[in-house]
Amino acid sequence: MNSHFQIYHEDEFECSDVCECEIGEKLSCRTICIDRMPCKTEFAFYNHAAPAYQAFRGRCLCYSGRFICMKPSPTDYSLPHGVFLFLGYSEVDERELNKNHTTHLVVIQDVVRVLQAFIKDEAEKGNGTLCILEFFNATRENVIIVGKLSDEVDVSKLTPMEILEKEKDQCADLMELIVDRINNRDAEFLSHILLSIFKMAEIEIVPVETSGAFHPDVSQLFTLTTFLTIVKIIQNYLTIS
């Protein structure tokens, strides 16, 4: 069975060697390099690998002429309550890694399986985990993953708020570990063919919406004020009497 790994050049980080261990202990490598293209906006010019920020998308990175951000455009997704992992990846890297291969080395949806194996290994250093990662949404250069409880947990008698608390307890810290590895360009992640294309990450916990909240409009406030005024007048009248 073939296996692949990636080695970045210390003096030229835009280039890396993609190596394959073939049958018979034969190692073959090819070098890929991405263009150091800048990013331009209406107001600013960003060099390749320069940090940036976009409203509603969080921290971004100029990467070969495109902004890779932690989150997709807010018009591209809607979240229910839950624990979510946002990932920003490079289509340029994806294209270069898959070039000249009859079968794709990089399949974006595989990241869920790879990260599930990662959190399982990390959790086994402690008490294990009941967190299961599931694919939620994908847009151009962004993936959203949601953390759920495994089938071992009986949630039939739990409220949505109780379920969310358990999901936070089981998933949040492990997701934060993934965020840290990606944002800090961890060597283990960089050497992994698929994980190396992910440049930005962030976790978001969406709370359960509480129903029945009272949001009075102007007419309701006027009615309430009038009622309280009448009550005050009656109280004063009774006191005088």
mmCIF file of N, CA, C and O in Angstrom, residues 92-129:
data_model
loop_
_atom_site.group_PDB
_atom_site.id
_atom_site.type_symbol
_atom_site.label_atom_id
_atom_site.label_comp_id
_atom_site.label_asym_id
_atom_site.label_seq_id
_atom_site.Cartn_x
_atom_site.Cartn_y
_atom_site.Cartn_z
ATOM 1 N N VAL A 92 -5.273 26.348 -4.369
ATOM 2 C CA VAL A 92 -4.010 26.282 -5.112
ATOM 3 C C VAL A 92 -3.227 25.043 -4.686
ATOM 4 O O VAL A 92 -2.741 24.271 -5.522
ATOM 5 N N ASP A 93 -3.098 24.846 -3.373
ATOM 6 C CA ASP A 93 -2.411 23.654 -2.868
ATOM 7 C C ASP A 93 -3.121 22.378 -3.317
ATOM 8 O O ASP A 93 -2.483 21.398 -3.724
ATOM 9 N N GLU A 94 -4.442 22.396 -3.203
ATOM 10 C CA GLU A 94 -5.231 21.222 -3.597
ATOM 11 C C GLU A 94 -4.970 20.860 -5.058
ATOM 12 O O GLU A 94 -4.743 19.689 -5.396
ATOM 13 N N ARG A 95 -4.979 21.866 -5.913
ATOM 14 C CA ARG A 95 -4.772 21.633 -7.345
ATOM 15 C C ARG A 95 -3.360 21.117 -7.631
ATOM 16 O O ARG A 95 -3.176 20.176 -8.407
ATOM 17 N N GLU A 96 -2.356 21.715 -6.993
ATOM 18 C CA GLU A 96 -0.974 21.303 -7.238
ATOM 19 C C GLU A 96 -0.708 19.883 -6.748
ATOM 20 O O GLU A 96 -0.004 19.111 -7.398
ATOM 21 N N LEU A 97 -1.271 19.540 -5.602
ATOM 22 C CA LEU A 97 -1.051 18.201 -5.051
ATOM 23 C C LEU A 97 -1.729 17.124 -5.894
ATOM 24 O O LEU A 97 -1.245 15.991 -5.980
ATOM 25 N N ASN A 98 -2.853 17.477 -6.504
ATOM 26 C CA ASN A 98 -3.582 16.497 -7.314
ATOM 27 C C ASN A 98 -3.111 16.448 -8.765
ATOM 28 O O ASN A 98 -3.538 15.580 -9.528
ATOM 29 N N LYS A 99 -2.242 17.370 -9.132
ATOM 30 C CA LYS A 99 -1.768 17.433 -10.515
ATOM 31 C C LYS A 99 -0.964 16.179 -10.871
ATOM 32 O O LYS A 99 -0.182 15.673 -10.067
ATOM 33 N N ASN A 100 -1.192 15.689 -12.066
ATOM 34 C CA ASN A 100 -0.456 14.533 -12.604
ATOM 35 C C ASN A 100 -0.719 13.232 -11.844
ATOM 36 O O ASN A 100 0.098 12.315 -11.861
ATOM 37 N N HIS A 101 -1.859 13.168 -11.156
ATOM 38 C CA HIS A 101 -2.227 11.928 -10.473
ATOM 39 C C HIS A 101 -3.544 11.413 -11.045
ATOM 40 O O HIS A 101 -4.503 12.168 -11.210
ATOM 41 N N THR A 102 -3.580 10.132 -11.356
ATOM 42 C CA THR A 102 -4.810 9.545 -11.895
ATOM 43 C C THR A 102 -5.902 9.512 -10.830
ATOM 44 O O THR A 102 -7.084 9.629 -11.133
ATOM 45 N N THR A 103 -5.506 9.324 -9.580
ATOM 46 C CA THR A 103 -6.452 9.409 -8.461
ATOM 47 C C THR A 103 -6.022 10.573 -7.576
ATOM 48 O O THR A 103 -4.830 10.805 -7.379
ATOM 49 N N HIS A 104 -6.974 11.303 -7.049
ATOM 50 C CA HIS A 104 -6.662 12.486 -6.255
ATOM 51 C C HIS A 104 -5.977 12.120 -4.942
ATOM 52 O O HIS A 104 -6.455 11.270 -4.189
ATOM 53 N N LEU A 105 -4.858 12.783 -4.688
ATOM 54 C CA LEU A 105 -4.217 12.642 -3.386
ATOM 55 C C LEU A 105 -5.045 13.343 -2.318
ATOM 56 O O LEU A 105 -5.113 12.914 -1.176
ATOM 57 N N VAL A 106 -5.660 14.457 -2.709
ATOM 58 C CA VAL A 106 -6.387 15.297 -1.763
ATOM 59 C C VAL A 106 -7.874 15.302 -2.103
ATOM 60 O O VAL A 106 -8.273 15.720 -3.188
ATOM 61 N N VAL A 107 -8.685 14.825 -1.179
ATOM 62 C CA VAL A 107 -10.145 14.896 -1.282
ATOM 63 C C VAL A 107 -10.620 15.626 -0.030
ATOM 64 O O VAL A 107 -10.460 15.123 1.086
ATOM 65 N N ILE A 108 -11.173 16.816 -0.218
ATOM 66 C CA ILE A 108 -11.478 17.702 0.906
ATOM 67 C C ILE A 108 -12.350 17.029 1.965
ATOM 68 O O ILE A 108 -12.102 17.154 3.168
ATOM 69 N N GLN A 109 -13.362 16.284 1.528
ATOM 70 C CA GLN A 109 -14.282 15.666 2.488
ATOM 71 C C GLN A 109 -13.589 14.649 3.399
ATOM 72 O O GLN A 109 -14.107 14.317 4.465
ATOM 73 N N ASP A 110 -12.416 14.169 2.985
ATOM 74 C CA ASP A 110 -11.685 13.202 3.806
ATOM 75 C C ASP A 110 -11.146 13.812 5.095
ATOM 76 O O ASP A 110 -10.716 13.087 5.999
ATOM 77 N N VAL A 111 -11.162 15.147 5.182
ATOM 78 C CA VAL A 111 -10.596 15.794 6.365
ATOM 79 C C VAL A 111 -11.349 15.394 7.633
ATOM 80 O O VAL A 111 -10.754 15.332 8.718
ATOM 81 N N VAL A 112 -12.634 15.098 7.517
ATOM 82 C CA VAL A 112 -13.408 14.685 8.695
ATOM 83 C C VAL A 112 -12.852 13.371 9.249
ATOM 84 O O VAL A 112 -12.624 13.238 10.456
ATOM 85 N N ARG A 113 -12.621 12.428 8.367
ATOM 86 C CA ARG A 113 -12.080 11.127 8.788
ATOM 87 C C ARG A 113 -10.681 11.278 9.390
ATOM 88 O O ARG A 113 -10.366 10.679 10.431
ATOM 89 N N VAL A 114 -9.856 12.097 8.758
ATOM 90 C CA VAL A 114 -8.479 12.283 9.229
ATOM 91 C C VAL A 114 -8.457 12.954 10.601
ATOM 92 O O VAL A 114 -7.723 12.537 11.506
ATOM 93 N N LEU A 115 -9.270 13.989 10.773
ATOM 94 C CA LEU A 115 -9.301 14.691 12.056
ATOM 95 C C LEU A 115 -9.964 13.855 13.149
ATOM 96 O O LEU A 115 -9.612 13.975 14.324
ATOM 97 N N GLN A 116 -10.910 12.994 12.767
ATOM 98 C CA GLN A 116 -11.511 12.093 13.751
ATOM 99 C C GLN A 116 -10.451 11.146 14.309
ATOM 100 O O GLN A 116 -10.387 10.898 15.519
ATOM 101 N N ALA A 117 -9.608 10.637 13.427
ATOM 102 C CA ALA A 117 -8.519 9.759 13.872
ATOM 103 C C ALA A 117 -7.545 10.523 14.769
ATOM 104 O O ALA A 117 -7.045 9.985 15.767
ATOM 105 N N PHE A 118 -7.308 11.789 14.433
ATOM 106 C CA PHE A 118 -6.396 12.610 15.234
ATOM 107 C C PHE A 118 -6.932 12.828 16.645
ATOM 108 O O PHE A 118 -6.208 12.639 17.631
ATOM 109 N N ILE A 119 -8.214 13.228 16.772
ATOM 110 C CA ILE A 119 -8.745 13.497 18.114
ATOM 111 C C ILE A 119 -8.878 12.209 18.922
ATOM 112 O O ILE A 119 -8.752 12.222 20.146
ATOM 113 N N LYS A 120 -9.115 11.095 18.234
ATOM 114 C CA LYS A 120 -9.185 9.816 18.943
ATOM 115 C C LYS A 120 -7.834 9.472 19.555
ATOM 116 O O LYS A 120 -7.747 9.070 20.719
ATOM 117 N N ASP A 121 -6.769 9.663 18.763
ATOM 118 C CA ASP A 121 -5.421 9.385 19.271
ATOM 119 C C ASP A 121 -5.071 10.308 20.433
ATOM 120 O O ASP A 121 -4.476 9.879 21.426
ATOM 121 N N GLU A 122 -5.438 11.585 20.303
ATOM 122 C CA GLU A 122 -5.134 12.542 21.366
ATOM 123 C C GLU A 122 -5.927 12.226 22.630
ATOM 124 O O GLU A 122 -5.405 12.309 23.741
ATOM 125 N N ALA A 123 -7.201 11.867 22.459
ATOM 126 C CA ALA A 123 -8.060 11.595 23.611
ATOM 127 C C ALA A 123 -7.628 10.338 24.355
ATOM 128 O O ALA A 123 -7.817 10.236 25.571
ATOM 129 N N GLU A 124 -7.048 9.391 23.634
ATOM 130 C CA GLU A 124 -6.607 8.149 24.274
ATOM 131 C C GLU A 124 -5.446 8.368 25.231
ATOM 132 O O GLU A 124 -5.140 7.500 26.046
ATOM 133 N N LYS A 125 -4.818 9.540 25.151
ATOM 134 C CA LYS A 125 -3.768 9.880 26.111
ATOM 135 C C LYS A 125 -4.373 10.192 27.472
ATOM 136 O O LYS A 125 -3.675 10.213 28.480
ATOM 137 N N GLY A 126 -5.691 10.469 27.474
ATOM 138 C CA GLY A 126 -6.401 10.743 28.716
ATOM 139 C C GLY A 126 -7.468 9.700 28.967
ATOM 140 O O GLY A 126 -7.183 8.507 29.066
ATOM 141 N N ASN A 127 -8.718 10.166 29.010
ATOM 142 C CA ASN A 127 -9.839 9.264 29.307
ATOM 143 C C ASN A 127 -10.664 8.911 28.080
ATOM 144 O O ASN A 127 -11.786 8.422 28.200
ATOM 145 N N GLY A 128 -10.139 9.195 26.898
ATOM 146 C CA GLY A 128 -10.901 8.915 25.689
ATOM 147 C C GLY A 128 -11.905 10.022 25.413
ATOM 148 O O GLY A 128 -11.976 11.020 26.129
ATOM 149 N N THR A 129 -12.698 9.858 24.369
ATOM 150 C CA THR A 129 -13.689 10.867 24.026
ATOM 151 C C THR A 129 -14.928 10.224 23.428
ATOM 152 O O THR A 129 -14.858 9.145 22.827
#
